[in-house]
PDB file of C-alpha atoms in Angstrom:
ATOM      1  CA  ARG N 148     212.265  51.346  14.069  1.00 32.00           C
ATOM      2  CA  TRP N 149     208.694  52.423  14.704  1.00 39.00           C
ATOM      3  CA  HIS N 150     208.104  52.798  10.985  1.00 35.00           C
ATOM      4  CA  MET N 151     208.922  49.144  10.431  1.00 33.00           C
ATOM      5  CA  MET N 152     206.666  47.975  13.253  1.00 37.00           C
ATOM      6  CA  ALA N 153     203.777  50.190  12.212  1.00 36.00           C
ATOM      7  CA  ALA N 154     204.001  49.182   8.559  1.00 33.00           C
ATOM      8  CA  HIS N 155     204.038  45.461   9.250  1.00 34.00           C
ATOM      9  CA  CYS N 156     201.564  45.499  12.172  1.00 37.00           C
ATOM     10  CA  GLY N 157     203.224  42.396  13.562  1.00 33.00           C
ATOM     11  CA  ALA N 158     202.735  40.578  16.864  1.00 27.00           C
ATOM     12  CA  THR N 159     202.829  43.842  18.836  1.00 28.00           C
ATOM     13  CA  ALA N 160     199.922  45.316  16.910  1.00 30.00           C
ATOM     14  CA  ILE N 161     196.393  45.238  18.322  1.00 28.00           C
ATOM     15  CA  VAL N 162     193.844  45.314  15.550  1.00 30.00           C
ATOM     16  CA  LEU N 163     190.652  46.890  16.782  1.00 31.00           C
ATOM     17  CA  ALA N 164     188.543  47.242  13.657  1.00 31.00           C
ATOM     18  CA  VAL N 165     188.062  45.973  10.157  1.00 32.00           C
ATOM     19  CA  ALA N 166     184.930  47.664   8.887  1.00 34.00           C
ATOM     20  CA  THR N 167     182.784  45.875   6.354  1.00 33.00           C
ATOM     21  CA  ALA N 168     181.820  47.164   2.922  1.00 33.00           C
ATOM     22  CA  CYS N 169     180.420  50.680   2.844  1.00 31.00           C
ATOM     23  CA  GLU N 170     176.924  49.545   1.951  1.00 35.00           C
ATOM     24  CA  ALA N 171     176.851  46.940   4.733  1.00 36.00           C
ATOM     25  CA  GLY N 172     176.877  49.310   7.698  1.00 35.00           C
ATOM     26  CA  ALA N 173     179.362  50.560  10.268  1.00 31.00           C
ATOM     27  CA  ILE N 174     181.390  48.825  12.961  1.00 32.00           C
ATOM     28  CA  ARG N 175     182.214  50.758  16.117  1.00 33.00           C
ATOM     29  CA  LEU N 176     184.600  49.470  18.760  1.00 32.00           C
ATOM     30  CA  THR N 177     185.134  50.916  22.220  1.00 31.00           C
ATOM     31  CA  SER N 178     188.007  48.765  23.551  1.00 30.00           C
ATOM     32  CA  PRO N 179     189.807  45.508  22.661  1.00 32.00           C
ATOM     33  CA  CYS N 180     187.451  43.465  24.855  1.00 29.00           C
ATOM     34  CA  ALA N 181     184.376  45.700  24.719  1.00 27.00           C
ATOM     35  CA  MET N 182     183.384  45.798  21.071  1.00 30.00           C
ATOM     36  CA  GLN N 183     180.131  47.229  19.863  1.00 30.00           C
ATOM     37  CA  LEU N 184     178.896  46.443  16.390  1.00 31.00           C
ATOM     38  CA  MET N 185     176.459  48.893  14.840  1.00 30.00           C
ATOM     39  CA  LEU N 186     174.815  46.984  12.001  1.00 30.00           C
ATOM     40  CA  SER N 187     171.114  47.191  11.249  1.00 29.00           C
ATOM     41  CA  ARG N 188     169.180  44.139  10.146  1.00 28.00           C
ATOM     42  CA  ARG N 189     168.690  45.665   6.714  1.00 30.00           C
ATOM     43  CA  ALA N 190     172.462  45.565   6.236  1.00 34.00           C
ATOM     44  CA  CYS N 191     171.999  42.035   4.942  1.00 36.00           C
ATOM     45  CA  HIS N 192     169.637  42.960   2.138  1.00 35.00           C
ATOM     46  CA  PRO N 193     172.280  44.159  -0.383  1.00 36.00           C
ATOM     47  CA  TYR N 194     173.862  40.707  -0.291  1.00 34.00           C
ATOM     48  CA  MET N 195     170.605  39.055  -1.289  1.00 33.00           C
ATOM     49  CA  GLN N 196     170.783  41.153  -4.455  1.00 35.00           C
ATOM     50  CA  ALA N 197     174.446  40.501  -5.192  1.00 37.00           C
ATOM     51  CA  GLU N 198     175.827  40.775  -8.681  1.00 38.00           C
ATOM     52  CA  PRO N 199     174.964  37.745 -10.836  1.00 39.00           C
ATOM     53  CA  ALA N 200     178.662  37.115 -11.476  1.00 39.00           C
ATOM     54  CA  ASP N 201     179.368  33.413 -10.971  1.00 44.00           C
ATOM     55  CA  ASP N 202     175.971  32.993  -9.297  1.00 42.00           C
ATOM     56  CA  ALA N 203     173.401  32.505 -12.049  1.00 45.00           C
ATOM     57  CA  GLU N 204     171.926  29.342 -10.568  1.00 47.00           C
ATOM     58  CA  HIS N 205     170.310  31.284  -7.740  1.00 48.00           C
ATOM     59  CA  GLY N 206     167.667  32.891  -9.926  1.00 47.00           C
ATOM     60  CA  ASN N 207     164.985  35.051  -8.344  1.00 48.00           C
ATOM     61  CA  GLY N 208     161.933  32.831  -8.075  1.00 50.00           C
ATOM     62  CA  ALA N 209     160.295  31.264  -5.018  1.00 65.00           C
ATOM     63  CA  LEU N 210     161.307  27.785  -3.940  1.00 70.00           C
ATOM     64  CA  LEU N 211     159.090  25.237  -5.714  1.00 76.00           C
ATOM     65  CA  ARG N 212     160.083  21.882  -4.215  1.00 82.00           C
ATOM     66  CA  ALA N 213     162.933  19.879  -2.761  1.00 82.00           C
ATOM     67  CA  GLY N 214     165.857  19.306  -5.092  1.00 82.00           C
ATOM     68  CA  THR N 215     167.620  16.082  -5.998  1.00 85.00           C
ATOM     69  CA  ARG N 216     170.409  16.692  -3.466  1.00 82.00           C
ATOM     70  CA  ASP N 217     170.232  17.095   0.287  1.00 77.00           C
ATOM     71  CA  GLY N 218     169.919  20.754   1.205  1.00 76.00           C
ATOM     72  CA  TYR N 219     168.882  21.825  -2.321  1.00 83.00           C
ATOM     73  CA  ALA N 220     165.564  23.184  -3.598  1.00 84.00           C
ATOM     74  CA  VAL N 221     164.149  23.910  -7.045  1.00 87.00           C
ATOM     75  CA  HIS N 222     163.571  27.629  -7.513  1.00 84.00           C
ATOM     76  CA  GLU N 223     162.772  27.978 -11.235  1.00 87.00           C
ATOM     77  CA  GLU N 224     161.161  25.940 -13.973  1.00 90.00           C
ATOM     78  CA  LEU N 225     161.616  26.325 -17.744  1.00 89.00           C
ATOM     79  CA  THR N 226     159.786  24.479 -20.527  1.00 92.00           C
ATOM     80  CA  VAL N 227     161.713  23.854 -23.721  1.00 93.00           C
ATOM     81  CA  THR N 228     159.846  25.635 -26.514  1.00 91.00           C
ATOM     82  CA  PRO N 229     159.591  24.555 -30.173  1.00 90.00           C
ATOM     83  CA  CYS N 230     162.155  27.214 -31.110  1.00 89.00           C
ATOM     84  CA  VAL N 231     164.792  24.959 -29.530  1.00 90.00           C
ATOM     85  CA  ALA N 232     165.592  22.128 -31.931  1.00 92.00           C
ATOM     86  CA  SER N 233     165.558  18.516 -30.788  1.00 92.00           C
ATOM     87  CA  GLY N 234     169.008  17.343 -29.725  1.00 93.00           C
ATOM     88  CA  THR N 235     170.206  20.811 -28.649  1.00 93.00           C
ATOM     89  CA  PRO N 236     172.934  20.550 -25.992  1.00 94.00           C
ATOM     90  CA  LEU N 237     171.691  21.533 -22.544  1.00 94.00           C
ATOM     91  CA  PRO N 238     174.085  24.488 -22.069  1.00 93.00           C
ATOM     92  CA  GLN N 239     173.065  25.990 -25.403  1.00 94.00           C
ATOM     93  CA  ALA N 240     169.378  25.508 -24.579  1.00 93.00           C
ATOM     94  CA  LEU N 241     169.842  27.381 -21.275  1.00 93.00           C
ATOM     95  CA  THR N 242     171.288  30.405 -23.054  1.00 92.00           C
ATOM     96  CA  LEU N 243     168.330  30.401 -25.468  1.00 91.00           C
ATOM     97  CA  LEU N 244     165.637  29.976 -22.803  1.00 91.00           C
ATOM     98  CA  ASN N 245     166.959  32.446 -20.221  1.00 90.00           C
ATOM     99  CA  ALA N 246     169.675  34.777 -21.456  1.00 90.00           C
ATOM    100  CA  GLU N 247     169.497  36.813 -18.240  1.00 89.00           C
ATOM    101  CA  LEU N 248     170.499  33.920 -15.980  1.00 88.00           C
ATOM    102  CA  PHE N 249     172.776  32.352 -18.579  1.00 91.00           C
ATOM    103  CA  PRO N 250     174.372  35.123 -20.654  1.00 91.00           C
ATOM    104  CA  SER N 251     177.188  32.841 -21.836  1.00 93.00           C
ATOM    105  CA  MET N 252     177.904  29.197 -22.568  1.00 94.00           C
ATOM    106  CA  SER N 253     180.539  29.253 -19.839  1.00 93.00           C
ATOM    107  CA  ARG N 254     177.950  30.215 -17.228  1.00 91.00           C
ATOM    108  CA  ALA N 255     175.563  27.518 -18.457  1.00 93.00           C
ATOM    109  CA  ARG N 256     178.222  24.789 -18.450  1.00 94.00           C
ATOM    110  CA  LYS N 257     179.315  25.741 -14.942  1.00 92.00           C
ATOM    111  CA  SER N 258     175.759  25.372 -13.635  1.00 91.00           C
ATOM    112  CA  CYS N 259     175.466  21.976 -15.308  1.00 93.00           C
ATOM    113  CA  ARG N 260     178.730  20.769 -13.794  1.00 92.00           C
ATOM    114  CA  ARG N 261     177.518  21.855 -10.346  1.00 86.00           C
ATOM    115  CA  GLY N 262     174.378  19.766 -10.639  1.00 89.00           C
ATOM    116  CA  SER N 263     172.187  22.882 -10.564  1.00 88.00           C
ATOM    117  CA  VAL N 264     170.183  21.977 -13.707  1.00 93.00           C
ATOM    118  CA  LEU N 265     167.560  19.223 -13.922  1.00 93.00           C
ATOM    119  CA  ILE N 266     165.951  17.752 -17.050  1.00 94.00           C
ATOM    120  CA  ASN N 267     162.591  16.130 -16.377  1.00 93.00           C
ATOM    121  CA  GLY N 268     163.527  15.666 -12.718  1.00 91.00           C
ATOM    122  CA  LYS N 269     167.037  14.280 -13.266  1.00 92.00           C
ATOM    123  CA  GLU N 270     170.348  16.115 -13.070  1.00 92.00           C
ATOM    124  CA  GLY N 271     171.555  17.216 -16.467  1.00 92.00           C
ATOM    125  CA  ARG N 272     175.143  17.262 -17.707  1.00 93.00           C
ATOM    126  CA  CYS N 273     177.010  19.364 -20.218  1.00 93.00           C
ATOM    127  CA  ILE N 274     176.634  16.565 -22.779  1.00 93.00           C
ATOM    128  CA  SER N 275     172.887  16.170 -22.152  1.00 94.00           C
ATOM    129  CA  THR N 276     170.461  17.193 -24.895  1.00 94.00           C
ATOM    130  CA  VAL N 277     166.892  18.496 -24.785  1.00 94.00           C
ATOM    131  CA  CYS N 278     163.786  18.351 -26.953  1.00 93.00           C
ATOM    132  CA  PRO N 279     160.720  20.605 -27.175  1.00 93.00           C
ATOM    133  CA  GLY N 280     158.413  19.880 -24.239  1.00 93.00           C
ATOM    134  CA  ASP N 281     161.182  18.889 -21.840  1.00 94.00           C
ATOM    135  CA  VAL N 282     161.004  20.549 -18.413  1.00 93.00           C
ATOM    136  CA  ILE N 283     164.219  22.154 -17.174  1.00 94.00           C
ATOM    137  CA  GLU N 284     164.424  23.006 -13.472  1.00 92.00           C
ATOM    138  CA  LEU N 285     167.069  25.021 -11.658  1.00 92.00           C
ATOM    139  CA  GLN N 286     168.027  24.066  -8.127  1.00 88.00           C
ATOM    140  CA  THR N 287     170.218  25.792  -5.543  1.00 82.00           C
ATOM    141  CA  ARG N 288     171.521  25.047  -2.078  1.00 80.00           C
ATOM    142  CA  VAL N 289     169.223  26.358   0.658  1.00 79.00           C
ATOM    143  CA  ASN N 290     170.689  24.559   3.687  1.00 76.00           C
ATOM    144  CA  ALA N 291     174.260  24.379   4.928  1.00 75.00           C
ATOM    145  CA  GLY N 292     175.467  20.823   4.469  1.00 72.00           C
ATOM    146  CA  TYR N 293     178.491  20.652   6.752  1.00 72.00           C
ATOM    147  CA  THR N 294     178.358  19.692  10.429  1.00 73.00           C
ATOM    148  CA  PRO N 295     181.677  19.900  12.327  1.00 78.00           C
ATOM    149  CA  ARG N 296     182.617  16.950  14.516  1.00 78.00           C
ATOM    150  CA  GLY N 297     184.384  16.808  17.846  1.00 83.00           C
ATOM    151  CA  LYS N 298     185.336  19.786  19.956  1.00 88.00           C
ATOM    152  CA  PRO N 299     186.309  23.203  18.549  1.00 89.00           C
ATOM    153  CA  PRO N 300     190.076  23.867  18.471  1.00 89.00           C
ATOM    154  CA  PHE N 301     189.566  27.122  20.396  1.00 92.00           C
ATOM    155  CA  SER N 302     186.787  29.516  21.323  1.00 91.00           C
ATOM    156  CA  VAL N 303     185.738  32.230  18.857  1.00 93.00           C
ATOM    157  CA  GLU N 304     183.604  35.204  19.849  1.00 94.00           C
ATOM    158  CA  VAL N 305     180.791  36.006  17.426  1.00 95.00           C
ATOM    159  CA  ILE N 306     180.256  39.775  17.429  1.00 95.00           C
ATOM    160  CA  TRP N 307     177.228  39.807  15.126  1.00 94.00           C
ATOM    161  CA  GLU N 308     175.553  37.510  12.610  1.00 94.00           C
ATOM    162  CA  CYS N 309     172.510  37.007  10.423  1.00 93.00           C
ATOM    163  CA  ASP N 310     171.584  34.445   7.763  1.00 91.00           C
ATOM    164  CA  GLN N 311     173.937  36.083   5.241  1.00 93.00           C
ATOM    165  CA  LEU N 312     177.156  36.805   7.132  1.00 94.00           C
ATOM    166  CA  ALA N 313     178.869  36.876  10.523  1.00 95.00           C
ATOM    167  CA  VAL N 314     181.478  39.080  12.172  1.00 96.00           C
ATOM    168  CA  VAL N 315     183.863  37.175  14.444  1.00 96.00           C
ATOM    169  CA  ASN N 316     186.754  38.231  16.676  1.00 95.00           C
ATOM    170  CA  LYS N 317     190.052  36.551  15.781  1.00 95.00           C
ATOM    171  CA  PRO N 318     192.350  35.991  18.775  1.00 94.00           C
ATOM    172  CA  PRO N 319     196.110  36.566  18.386  1.00 92.00           C
ATOM    173  CA  GLY N 320     198.417  33.614  17.822  1.00 91.00           C
ATOM    174  CA  VAL N 321     196.257  31.643  15.368  1.00 91.00           C
ATOM    175  CA  VAL N 322     196.302  31.709  11.566  1.00 91.00           C
ATOM    176  CA  SER N 323     193.293  32.694   9.484  1.00 92.00           C
ATOM    177  CA  HIS N 324     193.811  29.853   6.992  1.00 88.00           C
ATOM    178  CA  PRO N 325     195.908  26.700   7.477  1.00 84.00           C
ATOM    179  CA  PRO N 326     199.176  26.648   5.506  1.00 78.00           C
ATOM    180  CA  PRO N 327     199.601  24.398   2.437  1.00 74.00           C
ATOM    181  CA  GLY N 328     199.895  20.768   3.405  1.00 66.00           C
ATOM    182  CA  GLY N 329     197.346  20.985   6.199  1.00 58.00           C
ATOM    183  CA  ALA N 330     199.854  21.495   9.025  1.00 54.00           C
ATOM    184  CA  ALA N 331     198.075  22.827  12.120  1.00 57.00           C
ATOM    185  CA  GLY N 332     194.890  22.905  10.068  1.00 61.00           C
ATOM    186  CA  ARG N 333     192.578  22.682  13.075  1.00 73.00           C
ATOM    187  CA  GLN N 334     194.349  25.547  14.802  1.00 85.00           C
ATOM    188  CA  SER N 335     193.000  28.025  12.289  1.00 91.00           C
ATOM    189  CA  MET N 336     190.085  30.425  12.108  1.00 92.00           C
ATOM    190  CA  ARG N 337     188.737  28.629   9.054  1.00 90.00           C
ATOM    191  CA  THR N 338     188.144  25.548  11.206  1.00 89.00           C
ATOM    192  CA  ALA N 339     187.077  27.316  14.400  1.00 92.00           C
ATOM    193  CA  VAL N 340     184.365  29.485  12.838  1.00 92.00           C
ATOM    194  CA  GLN N 341     182.512  26.371  11.707  1.00 90.00           C
ATOM    195  CA  TYR N 342     181.795  25.627  15.378  1.00 92.00           C
ATOM    196  CA  ALA N 343     181.036  29.216  16.400  1.00 92.00           C
ATOM    197  CA  VAL N 344     178.813  30.483  13.572  1.00 92.00           C
ATOM    198  CA  ALA N 345     175.188  29.371  13.280  1.00 89.00           C
ATOM    199  CA  PRO N 346     174.142  28.019   9.861  1.00 87.00           C
ATOM    200  CA  PRO N 347     171.707  30.099   7.810  1.00 88.00           C
ATOM    201  CA  ALA N 348     168.022  29.383   8.280  1.00 85.00           C
ATOM    202  CA  SER N 349     166.560  26.531   6.278  1.00 79.00           C
ATOM    203  CA  GLY N 350     165.449  27.775   2.875  1.00 77.00           C
ATOM    204  CA  THR N 351     168.033  30.577   2.608  1.00 83.00           C
ATOM    205  CA  PRO N 352     168.863  30.888  -1.131  1.00 81.00           C
ATOM    206  CA  GLY N 353     172.517  30.388  -1.968  1.00 84.00           C
ATOM    207  CA  ALA N 354     173.465  28.907   1.422  1.00 86.00           C
ATOM    208  CA  LEU N 355     177.088  27.792   1.398  1.00 89.00           C
ATOM    209  CA  TYR N 356     178.108  24.253   2.318  1.00 85.00           C
ATOM    210  CA  ARG N 357     180.173  25.755   5.160  1.00 88.00           C
ATOM    211  CA  PRO N 358     180.976  29.328   6.258  1.00 92.00           C
ATOM    212  CA  HIS N 359     183.780  31.064   4.343  1.00 92.00           C
ATOM    213  CA  LEU N 360     186.202  33.695   5.626  1.00 95.00           C
ATOM    214  CA  VAL N 361     186.138  36.648   3.237  1.00 95.00           C
ATOM    215  CA  HIS N 362     189.608  37.965   4.129  1.00 94.00           C
ATOM    216  CA  ARG N 363     192.493  37.248   6.527  1.00 91.00           C
ATOM    217  CA  LEU N 364     194.550  38.702   9.360  1.00 92.00           C
ATOM    218  CA  ASP N 365     198.152  37.842  10.221  1.00 90.00           C
ATOM    219  CA  LYS N 366     198.806  35.188  12.873  1.00 91.00           C
ATOM    220  CA  GLY N 367     199.968  37.658  15.514  1.00 90.00           C
ATOM    221  CA  THR N 368     197.104  40.063  14.897  1.00 91.00           C
ATOM    222  CA  SER N 369     193.726  40.093  16.627  1.00 93.00           C
ATOM    223  CA  GLY N 370     190.614  41.736  15.231  1.00 93.00           C
ATOM    224  CA  LEU N 371     187.409  41.364  13.276  1.00 94.00           C
ATOM    225  CA  LEU N 372     186.936  38.915  10.421  1.00 95.00           C
ATOM    226  CA  LEU N 373     183.990  38.808   8.026  1.00 95.00           C
ATOM    227  CA  CYS N 374     182.521  35.378   7.377  1.00 95.00           C
ATOM    228  CA  ALA N 375     180.055  34.728   4.548  1.00 95.00           C
ATOM    229  CA  LYS N 376     177.248  32.190   4.939  1.00 94.00           C
ATOM    230  CA  THR N 377     175.746  32.525   1.449  1.00 92.00           C
ATOM    231  CA  LYS N 378     177.173  32.755  -2.059  1.00 89.00           C
ATOM    232  CA  PRO N 379     175.666  36.229  -2.711  1.00 91.00           C
ATOM    233  CA  ALA N 380     177.310  37.553   0.470  1.00 93.00           C
ATOM    234  CA  LEU N 381     180.640  35.953  -0.448  1.00 94.00           C
ATOM    235  CA  VAL N 382     180.579  37.431  -3.970  1.00 92.00           C
ATOM    236  CA  SER N 383     179.563  40.908  -2.809  1.00 94.00           C
ATOM    237  CA  LEU N 384     182.043  41.140   0.080  1.00 94.00           C
ATOM    238  CA  SER N 385     184.927  39.694  -1.953  1.00 93.00           C
ATOM    239  CA  SER N 386     184.207  42.265  -4.652  1.00 93.00           C
ATOM    240  CA  ALA N 387     184.210  45.051  -2.058  1.00 93.00           C
ATOM    241  CA  PHE N 388     187.653  44.001  -0.795  1.00 92.00           C
ATOM    242  CA  ALA N 389     189.027  43.645  -4.322  1.00 91.00           C
ATOM    243  CA  GLN N 390     187.767  47.128  -5.256  1.00 91.00           C
ATOM    244  CA  ARG N 391     189.091  48.631  -1.997  1.00 87.00           C
ATOM    245  CA  ARG N 392     185.617  49.672  -0.840  1.00 91.00           C
ATOM    246  CA  VAL N 393     186.277  48.300   2.636  1.00 90.00           C
ATOM    247  CA  SER N 394     187.270  50.720   5.394  1.00 89.00           C
ATOM    248  CA  LYS N 395     189.884  49.357   7.834  1.00 91.00           C
ATOM    249  CA  ARG N 396     191.383  50.737  11.039  1.00 93.00           C
ATOM    250  CA  TYR N 397     194.279  49.247  12.980  1.00 93.00           C
ATOM    251  CA  VAL N 398     195.585  50.249  16.397  1.00 93.00           C
ATOM    252  CA  ALA N 399     199.260  49.492  17.041  1.00 93.00           C
ATOM    253  CA  VAL N 400     201.513  50.042  20.043  1.00 93.00           C
ATOM    254  CA  VAL N 401     205.053  50.755  18.817  1.00 94.00           C
ATOM    255  CA  VAL N 402     208.370  51.253  20.588  1.00 95.00           C
ATOM    256  CA  GLY N 403     209.774  54.787  20.570  1.00 94.00           C
ATOM    257  CA  TYR N 404     208.600  58.379  20.624  1.00 94.00           C
ATOM    258  CA  VAL N 405     206.891  59.225  17.322  1.00 93.00           C
ATOM    259  CA  GLU N 406     207.548  62.779  16.180  1.00 93.00           C
ATOM    260  CA  GLY N 407     204.558  64.619  14.742  1.00 93.00           C
ATOM    261  CA  GLU N 408     200.858  63.909  15.085  1.00 95.00           C
ATOM    262  CA  SER N 409     200.142  62.284  11.731  1.00 95.00           C
ATOM    263  CA  GLY N 410     201.783  61.183   8.525  1.00 95.00           C
ATOM    264  CA  MET N 411     201.941  58.691   5.692  1.00 94.00           C
ATOM    265  CA  ILE N 412     203.915  55.455   5.284  1.00 92.00           C
ATOM    266  CA  ASP N 413     204.612  54.809   1.596  1.00 94.00           C
ATOM    267  CA  ALA N 414     206.849  51.755   1.329  1.00 92.00           C
ATOM    268  CA  PRO N 415     206.520  48.334  -0.358  1.00 91.00           C
ATOM    269  CA  LEU N 416     205.356  45.513   1.894  1.00 85.00           C
ATOM    270  CA  ASP N 417     206.171  41.931   0.880  1.00 82.00           C
ATOM    271  CA  GLY N 418     206.983  43.231  -2.600  1.00 87.00           C
ATOM    272  CA  LYS N 419     203.639  44.991  -3.014  1.00 88.00           C
ATOM    273  CA  GLU N 420     202.758  48.668  -2.977  1.00 90.00           C
ATOM    274  CA  ALA N 421     201.530  49.725   0.470  1.00 90.00           C
ATOM    275  CA  VAL N 422     200.370  53.158   1.618  1.00 92.00           C
ATOM    276  CA  THR N 423     199.149  53.679   5.194  1.00 93.00           C
ATOM    277  CA  ARG N 424     197.990  56.869   6.882  1.00 95.00           C
ATOM    278  CA  TRP N 425     198.792  57.123  10.597  1.00 95.00           C
ATOM    279  CA  GLU N 426     197.739  59.287  13.526  1.00 96.00           C
ATOM    280  CA  VAL N 427     199.135  59.429  17.054  1.00 96.00           C
ATOM    281  CA  ALA N 428     196.495  58.385  19.588  1.00 96.00           C
ATOM    282  CA  ALA N 429     198.602  58.482  22.774  1.00 96.00           C
ATOM    283  CA  ARG N 430     202.167  58.491  24.094  1.00 95.00           C
ATOM    284  CA  HIS N 431     203.372  56.562  27.149  1.00 93.00           C
ATOM    285  CA  ARG N 432     206.496  56.290  29.283  1.00 93.00           C
ATOM    286  CA  SER N 433     207.966  52.814  29.742  1.00 91.00           C
ATOM    287  CA  LEU N 434     210.483  51.909  32.456  1.00 91.00           C
ATOM    288  CA  ARG N 435     211.979  49.197  30.264  1.00 91.00           C
ATOM    289  CA  LEU N 436     211.576  50.606  26.748  1.00 91.00           C
ATOM    290  CA  GLY N 437     211.645  54.342  27.353  1.00 91.00           C
ATOM    291  CA  HIS N 438     208.698  55.453  25.244  1.00 94.00           C
ATOM    292  CA  LEU N 439     205.691  53.773  23.662  1.00 96.00           C
ATOM    293  CA  THR N 440     203.366  55.334  21.112  1.00 96.00           C
ATOM    294  CA  THR N 441     199.829  54.226  20.287  1.00 96.00           C
ATOM    295  CA  LEU N 442     198.979  54.767  16.625  1.00 96.00           C
ATOM    296  CA  HIS N 443     195.798  54.611  14.593  1.00 96.00           C
ATOM    297  CA  LEU N 444     196.592  53.185  11.154  1.00 95.00           C
ATOM    298  CA  TYR N 445     194.423  53.477   8.029  1.00 94.00           C
ATOM    299  CA  PRO N 446     195.589  51.383   5.036  1.00 90.00           C
ATOM    300  CA  THR N 447     194.555  52.790   1.657  1.00 83.00           C
TER     301      THR N 447
END
């Protein structure tokens, strides 16, 4: 019985820690209600240098002027040279003028569709063409554009935050993301964090329209959630989770007396491979249940 409860970490589990990516710092917790986050300010810097994957429009130049959209700013300017023939499609011209930012036509088209490319001060499209002498400007979001209305659905504790990301404490009994169809959408962490997390400072490159949860926890589970405020942070943290470079620790109270001091749970969970290392933290007597065991769980 305890194996099933420990593997699923259901409503009886108390999640104490979900550590962020290795390069982002370390999270230390002392008790469920007395959490201490050990993250230096420089922990944010790696996210400002995130991989260029899906993020070419950010560039690396200083902000030049306000963009054509609210919350956007121009950060790079390119002049079409005579080596680009008149009538060249805009995406093709981008790959010729800056192969580092636009290594493929797909990347260039995506930036055009997002409204991130201007031609002579006006937003360009994938079907737009350029001529020698035209000025191409790249713009990116630098201010969050979403302002929540009304009262928050419930209170969310912010453990730590900077202009790039935030660490929030998810209470038990609420979902991380609303289910398909929008049922109980406001009673979700995705909605609540928009009220709790401060937007990034004005001028922050790659600022997201609204904060994004990087991962999820089950409805009955409490614990730390990482929330990205900028596209570089979102890309870097999502990559860390996908590559299993995130260290996680769960604490679960299970029914029964667990034999041994440590072990491994190797059993499929929801049809997927799941391996979890466990250690006994404490054992307790219960008048109603007989024995309770506190476990530290480390998913791999």
